[in-house]
Amino acid sequence: MGNPTALITGAASGIGRAFAEELARRGHRLILVDKSDGGLVKGADELRSTHGVEVETIVANLANSADAEKVEQKISQTDLDVLINNAGFVTPGKLTETPLQGQLDMIAVHCVAPMRFCKAAIPRMVARRRGWIINVSSRDVFCRFPRTVNYAATKGYLWIMSEILRVELADSGVKVQALCPTWVRTNINASIPTSHFDPAKVPGFLWMEPRELVRRSLRAIERSRRVLFIPRFRDRLLVSAFGSRLGLAALAVYRRLRRATVGR
């Protein structure tokens, strides 16, 4: 058996780059996807020289259907061991005050592309009875800050899709995780100051480095079949404290219903 293979979207920086570094350290063959050509190529070269692993790059803007199809075809032809749907962005502002195209692109990147990639990857994973799928969601699913309405909604899609995939893939050997980072030092967090939330005002002890997030995520999916993963205990407490009462109630009801309907 050769080295395991992982495909990571949004791999040029931030959480995606941290996933690439950690999996390369573990000896994975990598397929890195990003719309940034320069950052992608530079990162791939560094991973090859540092870890001696095979790295393939695909430059693709996942908001573009043709580019997403290119990645989808690659996945359908590859025995993936790990699929990480990480690509994402945010366009801060009220829904009625932001350009429509940006919101449509967000749906394409956060919802349509990951769905296509999961659909392409799962049959070969099931056939080999192994595989990990990590869909990078967000704390905004619970905290629901104003002026990020479509971001929170699309990240919520990733969480729900992951939960139901877990039920569909029970006893298949394939594990699914909805990773919900809280405050991680990435470019996306630096880009969303609003009148209601300013990252600069978040206390330093709450921030997490991407590398720590990734190691916790991989350790969790390796050891557990739990789908929703919020990395640290303190983060779970904060999500509970700052999350909307409606959102937390919906989470509790959903989990009870899911337990009641599994196997029917």
XYZ file of N, CA and C in Angstrom:
792
model
N 0.843 -1.188 0.000
C 0.000 0.000 0.000
C 0.884 1.246 0.000
N 0.573 2.209 -0.890
C 1.359 3.425 -0.964
C 0.944 4.424 0.093
N 1.538 5.584 0.015
C 1.193 6.634 0.964
C -0.265 7.050 0.790
N -0.955 7.375 1.880
C -2.337 7.854 1.768
C -2.379 9.189 1.029
N -3.521 9.474 0.419
C -3.679 10.677 -0.400
C -4.742 11.586 0.199
N -4.426 12.879 0.254
C -5.364 13.870 0.788
C -5.552 14.996 -0.215
N -6.776 15.445 -0.377
C -7.072 16.625 -1.188
C -7.618 17.707 -0.279
N -7.050 18.900 -0.395
C -7.400 20.022 0.476
C -7.747 21.224 -0.393
N -8.907 21.815 -0.170
C -9.250 23.051 -0.869
C -8.908 24.248 0.014
N -8.664 25.383 -0.634
C -8.224 26.561 0.115
C -6.902 26.310 0.801
N -5.977 25.678 0.049
C -4.760 25.135 0.659
C -3.574 26.095 0.654
N -3.719 27.282 0.087
C -2.565 28.166 -0.046
C -2.214 28.907 1.236
N -3.157 29.011 2.159
C -2.888 29.784 3.370
C -3.817 29.339 4.488
N -3.590 29.879 5.678
C -4.487 29.684 6.797
C -4.666 28.235 7.210
N -5.906 27.856 7.477
C -6.218 26.513 7.957
C -5.872 25.471 6.907
N -6.142 25.766 5.640
C -5.827 24.817 4.578
C -4.341 24.525 4.494
N -3.531 25.557 4.607
C -2.079 25.373 4.582
C -1.621 24.564 5.801
N -2.242 24.811 6.950
C -1.869 24.056 8.148
C -2.236 22.583 8.003
N -3.373 22.284 7.399
C -3.732 20.889 7.125
C -2.692 20.255 6.198
N -2.291 20.984 5.171
C -1.303 20.452 4.229
C 0.013 20.145 4.932
N 0.462 21.039 5.782
C 1.727 20.830 6.489
C 1.655 19.620 7.417
N 0.561 19.491 8.158
C 0.448 18.383 9.102
C 0.319 17.046 8.373
N -0.452 17.002 7.301
C -0.598 15.744 6.573
C 0.682 15.381 5.824
N 1.406 16.386 5.339
C 2.702 16.113 4.711
C 3.674 15.546 5.745
N 3.630 16.084 6.940
C 4.488 15.569 8.022
C 4.176 14.109 8.314
N 2.915 13.724 8.117
C 2.504 12.336 8.338
C 2.760 11.444 7.117
N 3.274 12.040 6.045
C 3.625 11.246 4.881
C 2.553 11.130 3.822
N 1.522 11.955 3.878
C 0.464 11.892 2.876
C 0.911 12.479 1.535
N 0.464 11.864 0.477
C 0.533 12.482 -0.851
C -0.564 13.531 -0.901
N -0.238 14.720 -1.420
C -1.164 15.842 -1.345
C -1.634 16.306 -2.716
N -2.917 16.653 -2.779
C -3.482 17.375 -3.925
C -4.037 18.667 -3.347
N -3.404 19.769 -3.692
C -3.746 21.060 -3.106
C -4.511 21.908 -4.115
N -5.627 22.466 -3.662
C -6.504 23.257 -4.523
C -6.633 24.656 -3.950
N -6.455 25.658 -4.803
C -6.652 27.043 -4.379
C -6.785 27.909 -5.618
N -7.416 29.064 -5.458
C -7.525 29.994 -6.586
C -6.283 30.865 -6.721
N -5.417 30.824 -5.699
C -4.193 31.613 -5.707
C -3.039 30.788 -6.268
N -2.635 31.091 -7.476
C -1.579 30.330 -8.146
C -0.245 30.473 -7.422
N 0.159 31.714 -7.147
C 1.469 31.960 -6.548
C 1.625 31.304 -5.193
N 0.664 31.526 -4.295
C 0.747 30.943 -2.960
C 0.688 29.435 -2.981
N -0.057 28.884 -3.936
C -0.204 27.437 -4.038
C 1.106 26.788 -4.470
N 1.707 27.318 -5.500
C 2.958 26.755 -6.025
C 4.086 26.879 -5.008
N 4.186 28.040 -4.376
C 5.234 28.240 -3.373
C 5.060 27.272 -2.214
N 3.830 27.123 -1.741
C 3.577 26.215 -0.637
C 3.893 24.773 -0.990
N 3.534 24.370 -2.221
C 3.808 23.002 -2.669
C 5.308 22.734 -2.714
N 6.071 23.694 -3.217
C 7.524 23.531 -3.280
C 8.123 23.358 -1.882
N 7.636 24.141 -0.939
C 8.146 24.056 0.438
C 7.817 22.703 1.070
N 6.613 22.194 0.802
C 6.220 20.901 1.366
C 7.040 19.766 0.772
N 7.304 19.838 -0.516
C 8.130 18.797 -1.157
C 9.530 18.784 -0.564
N 10.124 19.973 -0.429
C 11.514 20.033 0.033
C 11.634 19.701 1.517
N 10.632 20.056 2.303
C 10.698 19.836 3.749
C 10.353 18.405 4.138
N 9.334 17.841 3.469
C 8.813 16.546 3.905
C 9.038 15.430 2.886
N 9.501 15.754 1.701
C 9.783 14.738 0.699
C 8.556 14.003 0.198
N 7.395 14.679 0.191
C 6.160 14.040 -0.260
C 5.798 14.522 -1.661
N 4.962 13.738 -2.322
C 4.462 14.122 -3.642
C 3.332 15.128 -3.462
N 3.419 16.234 -4.185
C 2.405 17.281 -4.080
C 1.956 17.685 -5.477
N 0.668 17.602 -5.714
C 0.066 18.052 -6.974
C -0.779 19.280 -6.673
N -0.794 20.235 -7.588
C -1.577 21.448 -7.372
C -2.628 21.606 -8.464
N -3.761 22.148 -8.067
C -4.836 22.474 -9.001
C -5.271 23.905 -8.713
N -5.069 24.792 -9.674
C -5.534 26.166 -9.529
C -6.990 26.208 -9.969
N -7.877 26.539 -9.039
C -9.303 26.511 -9.348
C -10.047 27.496 -8.458
N -10.879 28.305 -9.087
C -11.806 29.167 -8.356
C -13.118 28.408 -8.226
N -13.436 27.949 -7.036
C -14.570 27.055 -6.845
C -15.916 27.745 -7.012
N -15.911 29.066 -7.149
C -17.142 29.772 -7.498
C -17.479 29.586 -8.972
N -16.488 29.135 -9.736
C -16.659 28.888 -11.170
C -17.004 27.419 -11.380
N -18.131 27.146 -12.003
C -18.604 25.772 -12.141
C -17.620 24.900 -12.910
N -16.997 25.453 -13.945
C -16.041 24.672 -14.740
C -14.821 24.297 -13.901
N -14.345 25.215 -13.073
C -13.207 24.918 -12.205
C -13.577 23.873 -11.158
N -14.770 24.003 -10.585
C -15.216 23.018 -9.601
C -15.341 21.636 -10.237
N -15.816 21.592 -11.478
C -15.942 20.307 -12.176
C -14.574 19.674 -12.401
N -13.574 20.507 -12.655
C -12.213 20.002 -12.843
C -11.725 19.291 -11.578
N -11.974 19.881 -10.439
C -11.587 19.261 -9.177
C -12.426 18.014 -8.922
N -13.704 18.097 -9.194
C -14.602 16.958 -9.004
C -14.139 15.747 -9.811
N -13.752 15.971 -11.052
C -13.279 14.872 -11.903
C -12.005 14.261 -11.339
N -11.114 15.103 -10.829
C -9.886 14.593 -10.220
C -10.211 13.690 -9.036
N -11.151 14.120 -8.210
C -11.529 13.330 -7.037
C -12.128 11.993 -7.455
N -12.998 12.010 -8.450
C -13.673 10.781 -8.871
C -12.709 9.762 -9.459
N -11.512 10.213 -9.853
C -10.516 9.319 -10.455
C -9.404 8.948 -9.475
N -9.532 9.373 -8.212
C -8.462 9.201 -7.223
C -8.979 8.453 -6.010
N -8.167 7.548 -5.482
C -8.493 6.880 -4.221
C -8.073 7.787 -3.073
N -8.953 8.690 -2.697
C -8.649 9.623 -1.614
C -8.817 8.949 -0.264
N -7.888 9.222 0.622
C -8.020 8.816 2.017
C -8.580 9.951 2.864
N -8.296 11.181 2.453
C -8.748 12.356 3.200
C -9.232 13.419 2.221
N -10.431 13.937 2.476
C -10.960 15.085 1.733
C -11.242 16.190 2.731
N -10.642 17.360 2.500
C -10.855 18.492 3.400
C -11.442 19.647 2.596
N -12.714 19.909 2.822
C -13.404 21.035 2.187
C -13.218 22.266 3.069
N -12.185 23.033 2.756
C -11.795 24.156 3.603
C -11.977 25.513 2.927
N -12.006 25.565 1.596
C -12.060 26.847 0.884
C -13.245 27.678 1.364
N -12.995 28.961 1.572
C -14.075 29.831 2.018
C -13.661 31.282 2.051
N -14.648 32.142 2.147
C -14.396 33.577 2.254
C -15.636 34.229 2.850
N -15.515 35.487 3.212
C -16.644 36.213 3.783
C -16.739 37.579 3.125
N -17.968 38.043 2.902
C -18.205 39.399 2.399
C -19.019 40.123 3.468
N -18.370 40.803 4.424
C -19.089 41.400 5.543
C -20.021 42.519 5.097
N -21.134 42.605 5.769
C -22.112 43.637 5.460
C -23.510 43.066 5.457
N -24.503 43.939 5.569
C -25.886 43.492 5.504
C -26.170 42.888 4.133
N -27.021 41.878 4.111
C -27.318 41.190 2.860
C -27.793 42.153 1.783
N -28.616 43.109 2.144
C -29.171 44.043 1.157
C -28.167 45.092 0.697
N -27.012 45.154 1.370
C -26.030 46.183 1.036
C -24.773 45.614 0.393
N -24.740 44.310 0.152
C -23.559 43.691 -0.452
C -23.898 43.206 -1.862
N -22.917 43.151 -2.757
C -23.179 42.732 -4.137
C -23.738 41.308 -4.195
N -24.718 41.116 -5.043
C -25.357 39.809 -5.170
C -24.366 38.737 -5.616
N -23.472 39.075 -6.557
C -22.578 38.059 -7.094
C -21.686 37.464 -6.020
N -21.237 38.297 -5.088
C -20.412 37.789 -3.998
C -21.155 36.782 -3.145
N -22.434 37.022 -2.917
C -23.234 36.091 -2.123
C -23.484 34.786 -2.879
N -23.726 34.883 -4.185
C -23.891 33.675 -4.996
C -22.590 32.874 -5.045
N -21.472 33.575 -5.146
C -20.174 32.887 -5.147
C -19.948 32.155 -3.823
N -20.385 32.775 -2.726
C -20.213 32.140 -1.423
C -21.008 30.840 -1.337
N -22.212 30.833 -1.863
C -23.014 29.605 -1.884
C -22.310 28.545 -2.721
N -21.743 28.954 -3.847
C -21.041 27.998 -4.709
C -19.827 27.398 -4.018
N -19.053 28.230 -3.319
C -17.811 27.772 -2.687
C -18.088 26.976 -1.420
N -19.018 27.447 -0.576
C -19.259 26.820 0.722
C -20.217 25.640 0.653
N -21.125 25.627 -0.323
C -22.176 24.600 -0.365
C -22.072 23.694 -1.589
N -22.106 24.285 -2.778
C -22.188 23.479 -3.992
C -20.913 22.672 -4.208
N -19.751 23.319 -4.133
C -18.489 22.607 -4.369
C -18.255 21.487 -3.352
N -18.390 21.722 -2.035
C -18.197 20.623 -1.093
C -19.162 19.460 -1.315
N -20.413 19.775 -1.653
C -21.370 18.705 -1.931
C -20.909 17.868 -3.117
N -20.470 18.531 -4.185
C -19.984 17.815 -5.364
C -18.768 16.967 -5.027
N -17.867 17.515 -4.226
C -16.630 16.799 -3.909
C -16.912 15.596 -2.998
N -17.823 15.757 -2.038
C -18.198 14.613 -1.193
C -18.834 13.520 -2.051
N -19.720 13.914 -2.929
C -20.401 12.942 -3.792
C -19.402 12.187 -4.666
N -18.359 12.877 -5.110
C -17.346 12.238 -5.950
C -16.419 11.332 -5.152
N -16.128 11.705 -3.905
C -15.140 10.969 -3.112
C -15.717 9.744 -2.422
N -16.951 9.827 -1.984
C -17.515 8.797 -1.105
C -17.556 7.401 -1.736
N -17.969 7.228 -2.994
C -18.053 5.857 -3.519
C -16.740 5.084 -3.425
N -15.626 5.713 -3.757
C -14.342 5.008 -3.691
C -13.909 4.787 -2.244
N -14.234 5.721 -1.362
C -13.930 5.520 0.059
C -14.716 4.335 0.609
N -15.998 4.281 0.291
C -16.841 3.196 0.781
C -16.361 1.852 0.232
N -15.970 1.852 -1.034
C -15.501 0.607 -1.645
C -14.266 0.071 -0.932
N -13.420 0.966 -0.427
C -12.206 0.547 0.290
C -12.415 0.518 1.805
N -13.628 0.925 2.236
C -14.022 0.934 3.637
C -13.096 1.767 4.514
N -12.673 2.890 3.977
C -11.916 3.829 4.792
C -11.924 5.204 4.129
N -11.782 6.228 4.970
C -11.710 7.586 4.459
C -12.184 8.586 5.497
N -11.606 9.778 5.427
C -12.014 10.879 6.292
C -12.471 12.041 5.432
N -13.579 12.660 5.823
C -14.046 13.889 5.197
C -14.181 14.939 6.290
N -13.481 16.049 6.123
C -13.572 17.154 7.076
C -14.121 18.369 6.343
N -15.302 18.815 6.768
C -15.923 20.010 6.208
C -15.741 21.148 7.206
N -15.036 22.189 6.800
C -14.719 23.278 7.723
C -15.895 24.237 7.794
N -16.588 24.192 8.920
C -17.735 25.053 9.175
C -17.246 26.299 9.937
N -18.001 26.783 10.912
C -17.605 28.012 11.594
C -18.368 28.198 12.893
N -17.786 28.957 13.812
C -18.482 29.355 15.036
C -19.733 30.159 14.730
N -19.754 30.828 13.544
C -20.883 31.691 13.202
C -22.182 30.911 13.053
N -22.080 29.585 12.901
C -23.285 28.757 12.876
C -24.045 28.909 14.187
N -23.320 29.131 15.282
C -23.931 29.246 16.597
C -24.017 30.693 17.071
N -22.949 31.465 16.846
C -22.912 32.830 17.359
C -23.744 33.790 16.515
N -23.766 33.583 15.219
C -24.627 34.331 14.308
C -24.472 35.841 14.448
N -23.267 36.309 14.176
C -23.013 37.740 14.221
C -23.765 38.444 13.097
N -24.349 39.606 13.369
C -24.975 40.379 12.294
C -23.950 40.736 11.223
N -24.439 40.990 10.027
C -23.633 41.423 8.880
C -22.790 40.294 8.294
N -23.077 39.056 8.676
C -22.441 37.901 8.042
C -23.504 36.840 7.739
N -24.690 37.288 7.347
C -25.846 36.399 7.273
C -25.614 35.222 6.328
N -25.123 35.461 5.123
C -24.966 34.373 4.163
C -23.773 33.489 4.512
N -22.754 34.079 5.123
C -21.608 33.282 5.579
C -22.074 32.263 6.615
N -22.804 32.722 7.623
C -23.280 31.815 8.667
C -24.210 30.758 8.089
N -25.084 31.169 7.175
C -26.052 30.228 6.601
C -25.355 29.143 5.785
N -24.364 29.525 4.997
C -23.671 28.525 4.170
C -22.794 27.616 5.014
N -22.208 28.151 6.072
C -21.431 27.299 6.967
C -22.347 26.343 7.736
N -23.570 26.776 7.996
C -24.545 25.889 8.601
C -24.896 24.723 7.692
N -24.917 24.963 6.403
C -25.155 23.887 5.435
C -24.083 22.803 5.577
N -22.825 23.206 5.720
C -21.740 22.229 5.860
C -21.920 21.378 7.108
N -22.351 21.996 8.185
C -22.567 21.257 9.432
C -23.683 20.227 9.260
N -24.839 20.671 8.753
C -25.971 19.762 8.597
C -25.657 18.667 7.591
N -25.017 19.001 6.488
C -24.645 17.987 5.511
C -23.748 16.931 6.154
N -22.811 17.373 6.970
C -21.893 16.442 7.630
C -22.644 15.520 8.584
N -23.580 16.070 9.353
C -24.348 15.266 10.296
C -25.127 14.163 9.572
N -25.760 14.507 8.473
C -26.590 13.522 7.782
C -25.725 12.532 7.007
N -24.607 12.985 6.464
C -23.684 12.054 5.814
C -23.205 11.002 6.809
N -22.955 11.423 8.036
C -22.516 10.469 9.051
C -23.540 9.347 9.214
N -24.823 9.695 9.199
C -25.865 8.675 9.324
C -25.867 7.779 8.087
N -25.766 8.389 6.917
C -25.789 7.616 5.673
C -24.588 6.679 5.563
N -23.471 7.079 6.182
C -22.235 6.309 6.054
C -21.952 5.432 7.272
N -22.941 5.241 8.110
C -22.756 4.402 9.297
C -22.250 3.025 8.896
N -21.228 2.557 9.597
C -20.641 1.225 9.384
C -19.978 1.064 8.013
N -19.667 2.168 7.347
C -19.004 2.095 6.033
C -17.489 2.177 6.131
N -16.983 2.592 7.302
C -15.552 2.836 7.448
C -15.149 4.261 7.128
N -16.109 5.084 6.687
C -15.824 6.478 6.332
C -16.300 7.379 7.473
N -15.415 8.259 7.937
C -15.743 9.190 9.012
C -15.921 10.598 8.446
N -16.836 11.338 9.053
C -17.131 12.710 8.622
C -17.056 13.630 9.829
N -16.445 14.790 9.632
C -16.347 15.781 10.702
C -16.769 17.155 10.174
N -17.582 17.842 10.961
C -17.857 19.268 10.718
C -17.003 20.040 11.724
N -15.929 20.608 11.234
C -14.984 21.340 12.088
C -15.470 22.771 12.248
N -15.688 23.182 13.490
C -16.175 24.538 13.775
C -15.104 25.323 14.523
N -14.204 25.971 13.809
C -13.196 26.799 14.475
C -13.864 27.995 15.160
N -13.243 28.484 16.203
C -13.730 29.710 16.825
C -12.849 30.872 16.361
N -11.919 31.317 17.197
C -11.057 32.431 16.807
C -9.680 31.893 16.437
N -9.432 31.807 15.157
C -8.181 31.261 14.632
C -7.462 32.370 13.871
N -6.153 32.436 14.015
C -5.388 33.522 13.382
C -5.223 33.246 11.880
N -6.211 33.700 11.112
C -6.185 33.561 9.656
C -6.615 34.884 9.028
N -6.410 34.991 7.731
C -6.788 36.216 7.028
C -8.289 36.468 7.070
N -9.078 35.399 7.086
C -10.528 35.585 7.038
C -11.039 36.259 8.305
N -10.445 35.955 9.461
C -10.870 36.609 10.696
C -10.473 38.075 10.710
N -9.362 38.372 10.087
C -8.919 39.766 10.043
C -9.778 40.606 9.113
N -10.583 39.953 8.270
C -11.327 40.689 7.246
C -12.758 40.989 7.633
N -13.194 40.631 8.858
C -14.612 40.765 9.161
C -14.952 41.706 10.312
N -14.183 42.773 10.558
C -14.623 43.683 11.610
C -15.952 44.335 11.238
N -16.865 44.402 12.180
C -18.158 45.038 11.963
C -18.468 45.885 13.179
N -19.588 46.574 13.129
C -19.981 47.382 14.275
C -20.351 46.515 15.468
N -20.601 45.217 15.223
C -21.009 44.316 16.296
C -19.879 43.386 16.735
N -18.870 43.226 15.894
C -17.787 42.291 16.225
C -16.493 42.789 15.616
N -15.503 42.978 16.449
C -14.193 43.413 15.985
C -13.158 42.414 16.477
N -12.507 41.663 15.560
C -11.522 40.662 15.983
C -10.424 41.232 16.862
N -10.113 42.524 16.677
C -9.042 43.127 17.464
C -9.387 43.191 18.953
N -10.665 43.088 19.273
C -11.088 43.177 20.668
C -11.215 41.808 21.334
N -10.966 40.736 20.576
C -11.017 39.394 21.161
C -9.763 39.182 21.999
N -9.891 38.787 23.267
C -8.705 38.598 24.124
C -7.726 37.592 23.532
N -6.456 37.829 23.759
C -5.416 36.992 23.159
C -5.522 35.523 23.507
N -5.971 35.203 24.738
C -5.995 33.792 25.151
C -7.061 32.993 24.398
N -7.989 33.689 23.728
C -9.029 32.976 22.988
C -8.572 32.555 21.590
N -7.505 33.176 21.092
C -7.065 32.868 19.730
C -6.324 31.540 19.679
N -6.443 30.871 18.554
C -5.766 29.601 18.327
C -4.981 29.704 17.024
N -3.814 29.108 17.005
C -3.033 29.049 15.781
C -3.589 27.943 14.875
N -3.544 28.133 13.559
C -4.061 27.111 12.650
C -3.471 25.729 12.885
N -2.195 25.657 13.221
C -1.549 24.353 13.420
C -2.188 23.598 14.580
N -2.476 24.313 15.674
C -3.109 23.662 16.821
C -4.508 23.177 16.463
N -5.265 23.996 15.740
C -6.607 23.605 15.307
C -6.563 22.324 14.483
N -5.643 22.271 13.541
C -5.543 21.127 12.637
C -5.184 19.863 13.406
N -4.230 19.943 14.305
C -3.834 18.754 15.063
C -4.979 18.241 15.920
N -5.746 19.144 16.505
C -6.893 18.729 17.297
C -7.970 18.094 16.408
N -8.179 18.668 15.259
C -9.180 18.145 14.321
C -8.836 16.727 13.882
N -7.602 16.517 13.462
C -7.189 15.198 12.984
C -7.194 14.169 14.118
N -6.794 14.599 15.302
C -6.816 13.685 16.441
C -8.258 13.277 16.762
N -9.185 14.237 16.653
C -10.583 13.948 16.963
C -11.202 12.983 15.960
N -10.968 13.198 14.669
C -11.580 12.310 13.679
C -10.934 10.928 13.711
N -9.700 10.866 14.136
C -9.010 9.583 14.250
C -9.564 8.752 15.410
N -9.910 9.427 16.503
C -10.291 8.716 17.721
C -11.792 8.578 17.919
N -12.577 9.410 17.252
C -13.999 9.479 17.562
C -14.846 9.492 16.299
N -16.104 9.104 16.424
C -17.059 9.183 15.333
C -17.989 10.379 15.507
N -17.686 11.235 16.471
C -18.468 12.454 16.664
C -18.325 13.349 15.439
N -19.427 13.936 15.000
C -19.387 14.750 13.780
C -19.004 16.190 14.093
N -19.808 16.873 14.897
C -19.540 18.276 15.205
C -18.334 18.366 16.127
N -17.318 19.143 15.721
C -16.121 19.265 16.537
C -15.761 20.721 16.730
N -15.875 21.181 17.972
C -15.405 22.500 18.399
C -14.153 22.238 19.218
N -13.007 22.803 18.827
C -11.708 22.296 19.279
C -11.439 22.242 20.772
N -11.695 23.311 21.514
C -11.286 23.333 22.918
C -12.501 23.464 23.829
N -12.357 23.013 25.060
C -13.460 23.105 26.020
C -13.868 24.559 26.220
N -12.892 25.451 26.301
C -13.213 26.853 26.517
C -14.012 27.411 25.335
N -13.703 26.903 24.105
C -14.438 27.356 22.926
C -15.882 26.872 22.966
N -16.080 25.637 23.453
C -17.442 25.112 23.561
C -18.247 25.941 24.554
N -17.612 26.335 25.656
C -18.292 27.175 26.628
C -18.646 28.536 26.028
N -17.706 29.105 25.271
C -17.947 30.420 24.685
C -19.042 30.371 23.635
N -19.035 29.314 22.836
C -20.097 29.167 21.839
C -21.450 29.085 22.541
N -21.499 28.358 23.650
C -22.745 28.243 24.398
C -23.154 29.591 24.989
N -22.161 30.354 25.461
C -22.453 31.637 26.104
C -22.890 32.692 25.101
N -22.215 32.740 23.939
C -22.485 33.781 22.971
C -23.484 33.356 21.900
N -23.705 32.035 21.791
C -24.631 31.549 20.781
C -26.048 31.993 21.086
N -26.856 32.123 20.046
C -28.236 32.533 20.251
C -29.005 31.425 20.956
N -29.958 31.809 21.765
C -30.780 30.822 22.469
C -31.518 29.945 21.463
N -31.995 30.542 20.397
C -32.711 29.786 19.376
C -31.795 28.762 18.727
N -30.546 29.174 18.412
C -29.615 28.263 17.760
C -29.272 27.081 18.648
N -29.042 27.317 19.936
C -28.700 26.234 20.835
C -29.888 25.303 21.063
N -31.088 25.869 21.137
C -32.272 25.027 21.290
C -32.476 24.161 20.056
N -32.249 24.759 18.886
C -32.397 23.989 17.649
C -31.389 22.850 17.596
N -30.153 23.104 18.061
C -29.136 22.061 18.085
C -29.574 20.889 18.966
N -30.098 21.194 20.156
C -30.527 20.137 21.061
C -31.680 19.341 20.470
N -32.660 20.036 19.892
C -33.805 19.347 19.293
C -33.353 18.488 18.125
N -32.469 19.038 17.286
C -32.005 18.288 16.116
C -31.312 16.995 16.541
N -30.459 17.064 17.551
C -29.741 15.861 17.988
C -30.702 14.810 18.541
N -31.740 15.250 19.260
C -32.707 14.288 19.785
C -33.472 13.623 18.642
N -33.870 14.425 17.656
C -34.589 13.866 16.525
C -33.717 12.911 15.743
N -32.436 13.253 15.566
C -31.539 12.394 14.800
C -31.372 11.048 15.501
N -31.199 11.075 16.811
C -31.072 9.824 17.554
C -32.336 8.984 17.437
N -33.501 9.668 17.401
C -34.770 8.953 17.356
C -35.041 8.329 15.986
N -34.440 8.907 14.926
C -34.773 8.443 13.579
C -33.706 7.536 12.980
N -32.531 7.454 13.580
C -31.485 6.591 13.028
C -31.966 5.149 13.033
N -31.843 4.499 11.887
C -32.223 3.107 11.765
C -33.643 2.887 11.319
N -34.446 3.972 11.213
C -35.814 3.796 10.766
C -35.902 3.853 9.242
